[in-house]
Amino acid sequence: MLRNESIIHLIMSRVIVDIETIGKDFASYDQKSQEYLLKYAQTEEEQEMVKKSLALHALTGEVVTIGMFNPDTGKGVMLFQSKGEVIENFSEGGLFYEAGTEKELLEKFWDMVKTYKQIITFNGRNFDIPFLMTRSAINGVRVSRNFMGYRYNPKEHCDLMEQLTFYGATRKFNLDFYAKSFGIKSSKDEGIDGSMVGELYKQKRYLDVARYCHRDLLTTKGLHEYWDKYLSF
């Protein structure tokens, strides 16, 4: 259970949200499903690319970490899966770390996020939020908020990818490139990026994945500060 003081820290006006996902084991699908997934893969290389991309889709992946960080208080929570391995709750860097199943992570996320007026994400409209909503439905978890509403109003959901590309008018760059362009410390500087999450998870390095997500939150915070100061209206 989250401690009362951790919940209090989260009951504020805005929160940065980021998730980490992994793909399901391709071998776990029946033959018909495997054939469907590989339908347009002509070479072995293309087949491997399909298998690696399973983490990008809610029907073929799952949520292993949900990070929530309040930029006004410097407090937050990291919810993460540990696949049955017992990891005691602890606090680190202003964030409260708690392990659970995917369903438990989703339940706690929707319970906490409903207290906020605004969420801040990087590419959240195209990835994080649809992924969370679909995985919630699959797990039988009721969604408490719709952060996929009116696209052109960032007051409820500020997706920095949308804002910094001016809703698709300019080219998209990844979080690492934006961070370096704005002189912000990148979450990738410590040698881990999103493409490595699946392998780290297989190695049971659950906390490494959660801490990487924490660094993503801090990078997003830095980027949002620039946008909020110079580009928001």
JSON list of N, CA and C in Angstrom, two decimals, residues 115-144:
[
{"chain": "A", "resi": 115, "resn": "THR", "atom": "N", "xyz": [-6.77, 12.78, -9.41]},
{"chain": "A", "resi": 115, "resn": "THR", "atom": "CA", "xyz": [-6.69, 13.95, -8.53]},
{"chain": "A", "resi": 115, "resn": "THR", "atom": "C", "xyz": [-6.02, 15.14, -9.21]},
{"chain": "A", "resi": 116, "resn": "TYR", "atom": "N", "xyz": [-5.47, 14.94, -10.40]},
{"chain": "A", "resi": 116, "resn": "TYR", "atom": "CA", "xyz": [-4.73, 16.01, -11.07]},
{"chain": "A", "resi": 116, "resn": "TYR", "atom": "C", "xyz": [-5.57, 16.77, -12.08]},
{"chain": "A", "resi": 117, "resn": "LYS", "atom": "N", "xyz": [-5.23, 18.03, -12.27]},
{"chain": "A", "resi": 117, "resn": "LYS", "atom": "CA", "xyz": [-5.87, 18.84, -13.29]},
{"chain": "A", "resi": 117, "resn": "LYS", "atom": "C", "xyz": [-5.20, 18.65, -14.65]},
{"chain": "A", "resi": 118, "resn": "GLN", "atom": "N", "xyz": [-3.90, 18.35, -14.63]},
{"chain": "A", "resi": 118, "resn": "GLN", "atom": "CA", "xyz": [-3.15, 18.24, -15.89]},
{"chain": "A", "resi": 118, "resn": "GLN", "atom": "C", "xyz": [-2.10, 17.13, -15.80]},
{"chain": "A", "resi": 119, "resn": "ILE", "atom": "N", "xyz": [-1.95, 16.40, -16.91]},
{"chain": "A", "resi": 119, "resn": "ILE", "atom": "CA", "xyz": [-0.81, 15.48, -17.03]},
{"chain": "A", "resi": 119, "resn": "ILE", "atom": "C", "xyz": [0.12, 16.03, -18.11]},
{"chain": "A", "resi": 120, "resn": "ILE", "atom": "N", "xyz": [1.40, 15.75, -17.94]},
{"chain": "A", "resi": 120, "resn": "ILE", "atom": "CA", "xyz": [2.42, 16.17, -18.89]},
{"chain": "A", "resi": 120, "resn": "ILE", "atom": "C", "xyz": [3.13, 14.91, -19.39]},
{"chain": "A", "resi": 121, "resn": "THR", "atom": "N", "xyz": [3.24, 14.76, -20.69]},
{"chain": "A", "resi": 121, "resn": "THR", "atom": "CA", "xyz": [3.88, 13.58, -21.27]},
{"chain": "A", "resi": 121, "resn": "THR", "atom": "C", "xyz": [4.78, 13.97, -22.43]},
{"chain": "A", "resi": 122, "resn": "PHE", "atom": "N", "xyz": [5.54, 13.03, -22.91]},
{"chain": "A", "resi": 122, "resn": "PHE", "atom": "CA", "xyz": [6.26, 13.18, -24.17]},
{"chain": "A", "resi": 122, "resn": "PHE", "atom": "C", "xyz": [5.77, 12.06, -25.07]},
{"chain": "A", "resi": 123, "resn": "ASN", "atom": "N", "xyz": [5.01, 12.42, -26.09]},
{"chain": "A", "resi": 123, "resn": "ASN", "atom": "CA", "xyz": [4.37, 11.46, -27.01]},
{"chain": "A", "resi": 123, "resn": "ASN", "atom": "C", "xyz": [3.28, 10.65, -26.32]},
{"chain": "A", "resi": 124, "resn": "GLY", "atom": "N", "xyz": [2.70, 11.21, -25.28]},
{"chain": "A", "resi": 124, "resn": "GLY", "atom": "CA", "xyz": [1.68, 10.49, -24.52]},
{"chain": "A", "resi": 124, "resn": "GLY", "atom": "C", "xyz": [0.39, 10.26, -25.26]},
{"chain": "A", "resi": 125, "resn": "ARG", "atom": "N", "xyz": [0.03, 11.15, -26.17]},
{"chain": "A", "resi": 125, "resn": "ARG", "atom": "CA", "xyz": [-1.22, 10.96, -26.91]},
{"chain": "A", "resi": 125, "resn": "ARG", "atom": "C", "xyz": [-1.10, 9.83, -27.92]},
{"chain": "A", "resi": 126, "resn": "ASN", "atom": "N", "xyz": [0.09, 9.61, -28.43]},
{"chain": "A", "resi": 126, "resn": "ASN", "atom": "CA", "xyz": [0.28, 8.56, -29.43]},
{"chain": "A", "resi": 126, "resn": "ASN", "atom": "C", "xyz": [0.71, 7.23, -28.84]},
{"chain": "A", "resi": 127, "resn": "PHE", "atom": "N", "xyz": [1.22, 7.26, -27.60]},
{"chain": "A", "resi": 127, "resn": "PHE", "atom": "CA", "xyz": [1.72, 6.01, -27.03]},
{"chain": "A", "resi": 127, "resn": "PHE", "atom": "C", "xyz": [1.23, 5.76, -25.61]},
{"chain": "A", "resi": 128, "resn": "ASP", "atom": "N", "xyz": [1.75, 6.50, -24.64]},
{"chain": "A", "resi": 128, "resn": "ASP", "atom": "CA", "xyz": [1.53, 6.16, -23.22]},
{"chain": "A", "resi": 128, "resn": "ASP", "atom": "C", "xyz": [0.06, 6.04, -22.85]},
{"chain": "A", "resi": 129, "resn": "ILE", "atom": "N", "xyz": [-0.73, 7.05, -23.16]},
{"chain": "A", "resi": 129, "resn": "ILE", "atom": "CA", "xyz": [-2.12, 7.04, -22.70]},
{"chain": "A", "resi": 129, "resn": "ILE", "atom": "C", "xyz": [-2.97, 6.00, -23.42]},
{"chain": "A", "resi": 130, "resn": "PRO", "atom": "N", "xyz": [-2.93, 5.89, -24.76]},
{"chain": "A", "resi": 130, "resn": "PRO", "atom": "CA", "xyz": [-3.68, 4.80, -25.40]},
{"chain": "A", "resi": 130, "resn": "PRO", "atom": "C", "xyz": [-3.25, 3.42, -24.91]},
{"chain": "A", "resi": 131, "resn": "PHE", "atom": "N", "xyz": [-1.95, 3.26, -24.68]},
{"chain": "A", "resi": 131, "resn": "PHE", "atom": "CA", "xyz": [-1.44, 1.97, -24.18]},
{"chain": "A", "resi": 131, "resn": "PHE", "atom": "C", "xyz": [-2.03, 1.68, -22.81]},
{"chain": "A", "resi": 132, "resn": "LEU", "atom": "N", "xyz": [-1.98, 2.67, -21.92]},
{"chain": "A", "resi": 132, "resn": "LEU", "atom": "CA", "xyz": [-2.52, 2.49, -20.57]},
{"chain": "A", "resi": 132, "resn": "LEU", "atom": "C", "xyz": [-4.02, 2.20, -20.60]},
{"chain": "A", "resi": 133, "resn": "MET", "atom": "N", "xyz": [-4.74, 2.90, -21.43]},
{"chain": "A", "resi": 133, "resn": "MET", "atom": "CA", "xyz": [-6.20, 2.72, -21.49]},
{"chain": "A", "resi": 133, "resn": "MET", "atom": "C", "xyz": [-6.56, 1.33, -22.01]},
{"chain": "A", "resi": 134, "resn": "THR", "atom": "N", "xyz": [-5.89, 0.90, -23.07]},
{"chain": "A", "resi": 134, "resn": "THR", "atom": "CA", "xyz": [-6.19, -0.41, -23.65]},
{"chain": "A", "resi": 134, "resn": "THR", "atom": "C", "xyz": [-5.78, -1.54, -22.71]},
{"chain": "A", "resi": 135, "resn": "ARG", "atom": "N", "xyz": [-4.60, -1.43, -22.10]},
{"chain": "A", "resi": 135, "resn": "ARG", "atom": "CA", "xyz": [-4.17, -2.46, -21.15]},
{"chain": "A", "resi": 135, "resn": "ARG", "atom": "C", "xyz": [-5.10, -2.51, -19.94]},
{"chain": "A", "resi": 136, "resn": "SER", "atom": "N", "xyz": [-5.62, -1.36, -19.55]},
{"chain": "A", "resi": 136, "resn": "SER", "atom": "CA", "xyz": [-6.56, -1.33, -18.44]},
{"chain": "A", "resi": 136, "resn": "SER", "atom": "C", "xyz": [-7.82, -2.12, -18.78]},
{"chain": "A", "resi": 137, "resn": "ALA", "atom": "N", "xyz": [-8.36, -1.89, -19.97]},
{"chain": "A", "resi": 137, "resn": "ALA", "atom": "CA", "xyz": [-9.56, -2.62, -20.39]},
{"chain": "A", "resi": 137, "resn": "ALA", "atom": "C", "xyz": [-9.30, -4.12, -20.44]},
{"chain": "A", "resi": 138, "resn": "ILE", "atom": "N", "xyz": [-8.15, -4.51, -20.96]},
{"chain": "A", "resi": 138, "resn": "ILE", "atom": "CA", "xyz": [-7.80, -5.93, -21.05]},
{"chain": "A", "resi": 138, "resn": "ILE", "atom": "C", "xyz": [-7.70, -6.55, -19.66]},
{"chain": "A", "resi": 139, "resn": "ASN", "atom": "N", "xyz": [-7.20, -5.77, -18.69]},
{"chain": "A", "resi": 139, "resn": "ASN", "atom": "CA", "xyz": [-7.06, -6.26, -17.32]},
{"chain": "A", "resi": 139, "resn": "ASN", "atom": "C", "xyz": [-8.30, -6.06, -16.47]},
{"chain": "A", "resi": 140, "resn": "GLY", "atom": "N", "xyz": [-9.37, -5.54, -17.06]},
{"chain": "A", "resi": 140, "resn": "GLY", "atom": "CA", "xyz": [-10.61, -5.33, -16.31]},
{"chain": "A", "resi": 140, "resn": "GLY", "atom": "C", "xyz": [-10.52, -4.18, -15.31]},
{"chain": "A", "resi": 141, "resn": "VAL", "atom": "N", "xyz": [-9.72, -3.17, -15.65]},
{"chain": "A", "resi": 141, "resn": "VAL", "atom": "CA", "xyz": [-9.55, -2.01, -14.78]},
{"chain": "A", "resi": 141, "resn": "VAL", "atom": "C", "xyz": [-10.27, -0.82, -15.40]},
{"chain": "A", "resi": 142, "resn": "ARG", "atom": "N", "xyz": [-11.12, -0.18, -14.61]},
{"chain": "A", "resi": 142, "resn": "ARG", "atom": "CA", "xyz": [-11.88, 0.97, -15.09]},
{"chain": "A", "resi": 142, "resn": "ARG", "atom": "C", "xyz": [-11.00, 2.22, -15.17]},
{"chain": "A", "resi": 143, "resn": "VAL", "atom": "N", "xyz": [-11.03, 2.87, -16.33]},
{"chain": "A", "resi": 143, "resn": "VAL", "atom": "CA", "xyz": [-10.28, 4.11, -16.54]},
{"chain": "A", "resi": 143, "resn": "VAL", "atom": "C", "xyz": [-11.01, 5.26, -15.85]},
{"chain": "A", "resi": 144, "resn": "SER", "atom": "N", "xyz": [-10.28, 6.09, -15.10]},
{"chain": "A", "resi": 144, "resn": "SER", "atom": "CA", "xyz": [-10.92, 7.15, -14.32]},
{"chain": "A", "resi": 144, "resn": "SER", "atom": "C", "xyz": [-10.95, 8.50, -15.04]}
]
